[in-house]
mmCIF file with all atom_site columns, C-alpha atoms in Angstrom:
data_model
loop_
_atom_site.group_PDB
_atom_site.id
_atom_site.type_symbol
_atom_site.label_atom_id
_atom_site.label_alt_id
_atom_site.label_comp_id
_atom_site.label_asym_id
_atom_site.label_entity_id
_atom_site.label_seq_id
_atom_site.pdbx_PDB_ins_code
_atom_site.Cartn_x
_atom_site.Cartn_y
_atom_site.Cartn_z
_atom_site.occupancy
_atom_site.B_iso_or_equiv
_atom_site.pdbx_formal_charge
_atom_site.auth_seq_id
_atom_site.auth_comp_id
_atom_site.auth_asym_id
_atom_site.auth_atom_id
_atom_site.pdbx_PDB_model_num
ATOM 1   C CA . MET Q 1 1   ? 12.114  5.166  13.777  1.00 41.00 ? 565 MET Q CA 1
ATOM 2   C CA . SER Q 1 2   ? 8.543   5.775  12.700  1.00 52.00 ? 566 SER Q CA 1
ATOM 3   C CA . VAL Q 1 3   ? 6.774   3.523  10.248  1.00 59.00 ? 567 VAL Q CA 1
ATOM 4   C CA . GLU Q 1 4   ? 4.065   5.142  8.184   1.00 75.00 ? 568 GLU Q CA 1
ATOM 5   C CA . THR Q 1 5   ? 1.029   3.892  10.206  1.00 79.00 ? 569 THR Q CA 1
ATOM 6   C CA . ASP Q 1 6   ? -1.423  5.233  7.718   1.00 81.00 ? 570 ASP Q CA 1
ATOM 7   C CA . VAL Q 1 7   ? 0.032   3.251  4.912   1.00 86.00 ? 571 VAL Q CA 1
ATOM 8   C CA . LEU Q 1 8   ? 0.278   0.090  7.087   1.00 88.00 ? 572 LEU Q CA 1
ATOM 9   C CA . ARG Q 1 9   ? -3.367  0.564  8.037   1.00 89.00 ? 573 ARG Q CA 1
ATOM 10  C CA . LEU Q 1 10  ? -4.409  0.816  4.473   1.00 90.00 ? 574 LEU Q CA 1
ATOM 11  C CA . LEU Q 1 11  ? -2.467  -2.226 3.403   1.00 92.00 ? 575 LEU Q CA 1
ATOM 12  C CA . ALA Q 1 12  ? -3.924  -4.217 6.279   1.00 94.00 ? 576 ALA Q CA 1
ATOM 13  C CA . ASP Q 1 13  ? -7.291  -4.309 4.439   1.00 96.00 ? 577 ASP Q CA 1
ATOM 14  C CA . PRO Q 1 14  ? -7.329  -7.560 2.445   1.00 96.00 ? 578 PRO Q CA 1
ATOM 15  C CA . LEU Q 1 15  ? -9.105  -5.918 -0.624  1.00 97.00 ? 579 LEU Q CA 1
ATOM 16  C CA . ARG Q 1 16  ? -6.771  -2.972 -0.602  1.00 97.00 ? 580 ARG Q CA 1
ATOM 17  C CA . ALA Q 1 17  ? -3.817  -5.310 -0.318  1.00 96.00 ? 581 ALA Q CA 1
ATOM 18  C CA . ARG Q 1 18  ? -5.193  -7.246 -3.328  1.00 97.00 ? 582 ARG Q CA 1
ATOM 19  C CA . ILE Q 1 19  ? -5.613  -3.978 -5.280  1.00 98.00 ? 583 ILE Q CA 1
ATOM 20  C CA . VAL Q 1 20  ? -1.996  -3.036 -4.583  1.00 96.00 ? 584 VAL Q CA 1
ATOM 21  C CA . SER Q 1 21  ? -0.957  -6.485 -5.570  1.00 96.00 ? 585 SER Q CA 1
ATOM 22  C CA . LEU Q 1 22  ? -2.770  -6.265 -8.911  1.00 97.00 ? 586 LEU Q CA 1
ATOM 23  C CA . LEU Q 1 23  ? -1.400  -2.743 -9.621  1.00 97.00 ? 587 LEU Q CA 1
ATOM 24  C CA . ALA Q 1 24  ? 2.192   -3.965 -8.921  1.00 95.00 ? 588 ALA Q CA 1
ATOM 25  C CA . SER Q 1 25  ? 1.820   -5.963 -12.215 1.00 95.00 ? 589 SER Q CA 1
ATOM 26  C CA . GLU Q 1 26  ? 0.171   -3.470 -14.431 1.00 96.00 ? 590 GLU Q CA 1
ATOM 27  C CA . SER Q 1 27  ? -1.962  -0.292 -14.587 1.00 97.00 ? 591 SER Q CA 1
ATOM 28  C CA . LEU Q 1 28  ? -5.631  -1.035 -14.332 1.00 97.00 ? 592 LEU Q CA 1
ATOM 29  C CA . CYS Q 1 29  ? -8.802  0.815  -14.492 1.00 96.00 ? 593 CYS Q CA 1
ATOM 30  C CA . THR Q 1 30  ? -11.792 0.226  -12.029 1.00 96.00 ? 594 THR Q CA 1
ATOM 31  C CA . CYS Q 1 31  ? -13.541 -2.092 -14.407 1.00 95.00 ? 595 CYS Q CA 1
ATOM 32  C CA . HIS Q 1 32  ? -10.481 -4.448 -14.355 1.00 97.00 ? 596 HIS Q CA 1
ATOM 33  C CA . LEU Q 1 33  ? -10.268 -4.289 -10.589 1.00 97.00 ? 597 LEU Q CA 1
ATOM 34  C CA . VAL Q 1 34  ? -13.977 -5.084 -10.219 1.00 97.00 ? 598 VAL Q CA 1
ATOM 35  C CA . GLU Q 1 35  ? -13.372 -8.134 -12.705 1.00 97.00 ? 599 GLU Q CA 1
ATOM 36  C CA . GLU Q 1 36  ? -10.256 -9.369 -10.865 1.00 97.00 ? 600 GLU Q CA 1
ATOM 37  C CA . THR Q 1 37  ? -11.559 -9.030 -7.310  1.00 97.00 ? 601 THR Q CA 1
ATOM 38  C CA . GLY Q 1 38  ? -15.346 -9.442 -7.581  1.00 97.00 ? 602 GLY Q CA 1
ATOM 39  C CA . ALA Q 1 39  ? -15.951 -6.526 -5.425  1.00 97.00 ? 603 ALA Q CA 1
ATOM 40  C CA . ARG Q 1 40  ? -18.543 -3.859 -6.267  1.00 97.00 ? 604 ARG Q CA 1
ATOM 41  C CA . GLN Q 1 41  ? -17.423 -0.822 -8.247  1.00 96.00 ? 605 GLN Q CA 1
ATOM 42  C CA . THR Q 1 42  ? -18.234 1.632  -5.510  1.00 97.00 ? 606 THR Q CA 1
ATOM 43  C CA . ASN Q 1 43  ? -16.213 -0.449 -2.980  1.00 97.00 ? 607 ASN Q CA 1
ATOM 44  C CA . ILE Q 1 44  ? -13.252 -0.493 -5.448  1.00 97.00 ? 608 ILE Q CA 1
ATOM 45  C CA . SER Q 1 45  ? -13.576 3.293  -6.014  1.00 96.00 ? 609 SER Q CA 1
ATOM 46  C CA . ASN Q 1 46  ? -13.688 4.022  -2.236  1.00 97.00 ? 610 ASN Q CA 1
ATOM 47  C CA . HIS Q 1 47  ? -10.537 1.933  -1.731  1.00 97.00 ? 611 HIS Q CA 1
ATOM 48  C CA . LEU Q 1 48  ? -8.738  3.547  -4.642  1.00 97.00 ? 612 LEU Q CA 1
ATOM 49  C CA . ARG Q 1 49  ? -9.586  6.947  -3.294  1.00 96.00 ? 613 ARG Q CA 1
ATOM 50  C CA . ALA Q 1 50  ? -8.052  5.974  0.083   1.00 94.00 ? 614 ALA Q CA 1
ATOM 51  C CA . LEU Q 1 51  ? -4.982  4.696  -1.762  1.00 95.00 ? 615 LEU Q CA 1
ATOM 52  C CA . ARG Q 1 52  ? -4.664  7.892  -3.841  1.00 94.00 ? 616 ARG Q CA 1
ATOM 53  C CA . GLU Q 1 53  ? -5.076  10.081 -0.742  1.00 91.00 ? 617 GLU Q CA 1
ATOM 54  C CA . ALA Q 1 54  ? -2.245  8.131  0.925   1.00 89.00 ? 618 ALA Q CA 1
ATOM 55  C CA . GLY Q 1 55  ? -0.084  8.647  -2.150  1.00 90.00 ? 619 GLY Q CA 1
ATOM 56  C CA . LEU Q 1 56  ? 0.255   4.957  -2.939  1.00 93.00 ? 620 LEU Q CA 1
ATOM 57  C CA . VAL Q 1 57  ? -1.437  5.197  -6.373  1.00 96.00 ? 621 VAL Q CA 1
ATOM 58  C CA . ASP Q 1 58  ? -1.389  7.629  -9.169  1.00 96.00 ? 622 ASP Q CA 1
ATOM 59  C CA . THR Q 1 59  ? -4.183  8.137  -11.803 1.00 96.00 ? 623 THR Q CA 1
ATOM 60  C CA . GLU Q 1 60  ? -3.922  8.428  -15.631 1.00 95.00 ? 624 GLU Q CA 1
ATOM 61  C CA . PRO Q 1 61  ? -6.963  9.510  -17.629 1.00 94.00 ? 625 PRO Q CA 1
ATOM 62  C CA . CYS Q 1 62  ? -7.516  7.478  -20.789 1.00 93.00 ? 626 CYS Q CA 1
ATOM 63  C CA . GLY Q 1 63  ? -10.611 8.493  -22.680 1.00 93.00 ? 627 GLY Q CA 1
ATOM 64  C CA . ARG Q 1 64  ? -13.609 8.011  -20.462 1.00 93.00 ? 628 ARG Q CA 1
ATOM 65  C CA . PHE Q 1 65  ? -11.543 5.599  -18.148 1.00 94.00 ? 629 PHE Q CA 1
ATOM 66  C CA . THR Q 1 66  ? -9.082  6.374  -15.463 1.00 95.00 ? 630 THR Q CA 1
ATOM 67  C CA . TYR Q 1 67  ? -6.172  4.053  -15.059 1.00 97.00 ? 631 TYR Q CA 1
ATOM 68  C CA . TYR Q 1 68  ? -4.503  3.515  -11.722 1.00 98.00 ? 632 TYR Q CA 1
ATOM 69  C CA . ARG Q 1 69  ? -0.856  2.657  -11.191 1.00 97.00 ? 633 ARG Q CA 1
ATOM 70  C CA . LEU Q 1 70  ? 1.127   2.001  -8.063  1.00 96.00 ? 634 LEU Q CA 1
ATOM 71  C CA . ARG Q 1 71  ? 3.873   4.443  -6.816  1.00 94.00 ? 635 ARG Q CA 1
ATOM 72  C CA . PRO Q 1 72  ? 6.804   2.160  -6.060  1.00 93.00 ? 636 PRO Q CA 1
ATOM 73  C CA . GLU Q 1 73  ? 8.754   4.890  -4.239  1.00 92.00 ? 637 GLU Q CA 1
ATOM 74  C CA . VAL Q 1 74  ? 6.105   4.990  -1.448  1.00 89.00 ? 638 VAL Q CA 1
ATOM 75  C CA . LEU Q 1 75  ? 6.488   1.197  -0.933  1.00 90.00 ? 639 LEU Q CA 1
ATOM 76  C CA . ASP Q 1 76  ? 10.319  1.580  -1.130  1.00 92.00 ? 640 ASP Q CA 1
ATOM 77  C CA . ASP Q 1 77  ? 10.225  4.064  1.704   1.00 90.00 ? 641 ASP Q CA 1
ATOM 78  C CA . LEU Q 1 78  ? 7.924   1.749  3.765   1.00 89.00 ? 642 LEU Q CA 1
ATOM 79  C CA . ALA Q 1 79  ? 10.240  -1.157 3.029   1.00 92.00 ? 643 ALA Q CA 1
ATOM 80  C CA . ALA Q 1 80  ? 13.180  0.813  4.119   1.00 92.00 ? 644 ALA Q CA 1
ATOM 81  C CA . GLN Q 1 81  ? 11.596  1.752  7.370   1.00 89.00 ? 645 GLN Q CA 1
ATOM 82  C CA . LEU Q 1 82  ? 10.650  -1.898 8.009   1.00 91.00 ? 646 LEU Q CA 1
ATOM 83  C CA . THR Q 1 83  ? 14.107  -2.988 7.210   1.00 94.00 ? 647 THR Q CA 1
ATOM 84  C CA . GLY Q 1 84  ? 15.530  -0.443 9.667   1.00 92.00 ? 648 GLY Q CA 1
ATOM 85  C CA . LEU Q 1 85  ? 13.248  -1.861 12.349  1.00 90.00 ? 649 LEU Q CA 1
ATOM 86  C CA . ALA Q 1 86  ? 14.363  -5.481 11.565  1.00 92.00 ? 650 ALA Q CA 1
ATOM 87  C CA . GLU Q 1 87  ? 17.979  -4.301 11.718  1.00 93.00 ? 651 GLU Q CA 1
ATOM 88  C CA . ALA Q 1 88  ? 17.500  -2.601 15.066  1.00 91.00 ? 652 ALA Q CA 1
ATOM 89  C CA . ALA Q 1 89  ? 15.864  -5.738 16.446  1.00 91.00 ? 653 ALA Q CA 1
ATOM 90  C CA . ARG Q 1 90  ? 18.843  -7.870 15.186  1.00 92.00 ? 654 ARG Q CA 1
ATOM 91  C CA . GLN Q 1 91  ? 21.213  -5.445 17.057  1.00 90.00 ? 655 GLN Q CA 1
ATOM 92  C CA . VAL Q 1 92  ? 19.219  -6.039 20.277  1.00 89.00 ? 656 VAL Q CA 1
ATOM 93  C CA . ASP Q 1 93  ? 19.537  -9.769 19.787  1.00 82.00 ? 657 ASP Q CA 1
ATOM 94  C CA . LEU Q 1 94  ? 23.270  -9.536 18.846  1.00 85.00 ? 658 LEU Q CA 1
ATOM 95  C CA . HIS Q 1 95  ? 24.163  -7.249 21.816  1.00 88.00 ? 659 HIS Q CA 1
ATOM 96  C CA . GLY Q 1 96  ? 21.603  -8.544 24.309  1.00 84.00 ? 660 GLY Q CA 1
ATOM 97  C CA . ARG Q 1 97  ? 20.274  -5.062 25.176  1.00 81.00 ? 661 ARG Q CA 1
ATOM 98  C CA . LYS Q 1 98  ? 17.726  -4.950 27.947  1.00 82.00 ? 662 LYS Q CA 1
ATOM 99  C CA . ARG Q 1 99  ? 16.414  -2.026 29.868  1.00 84.00 ? 663 ARG Q CA 1
ATOM 100 C CA . PRO Q 1 100 ? 16.753  -2.720 33.574  1.00 85.00 ? 664 PRO Q CA 1
ATOM 101 C CA . CYS Q 1 101 ? 13.624  -2.742 35.701  1.00 91.00 ? 665 CYS Q CA 1
ATOM 102 C CA . THR Q 1 102 ? 13.596  -0.291 38.593  1.00 84.00 ? 666 THR Q CA 1
#
């Protein structure tokens, strides 16, 4: 089972994780994210671009602003993969599986 390492790497960054957390509650534009995080606009924009390229967020033009919203299905897929890993680990514990040393 392969967990999406690119998505995990992106979410490991504290600011990106904060952005994702904020977008889980509502669609926001860059100015809202700057206000909420205290980060610089260029920094927020760079993180949003990375999240967009990874497929974690979508954009919605609204006049001269662009709103960002989280794509829950991407997080659902990641959660399912992590749940699968946890279940595999439970099976190891349950059945005491060990690879013999040679």
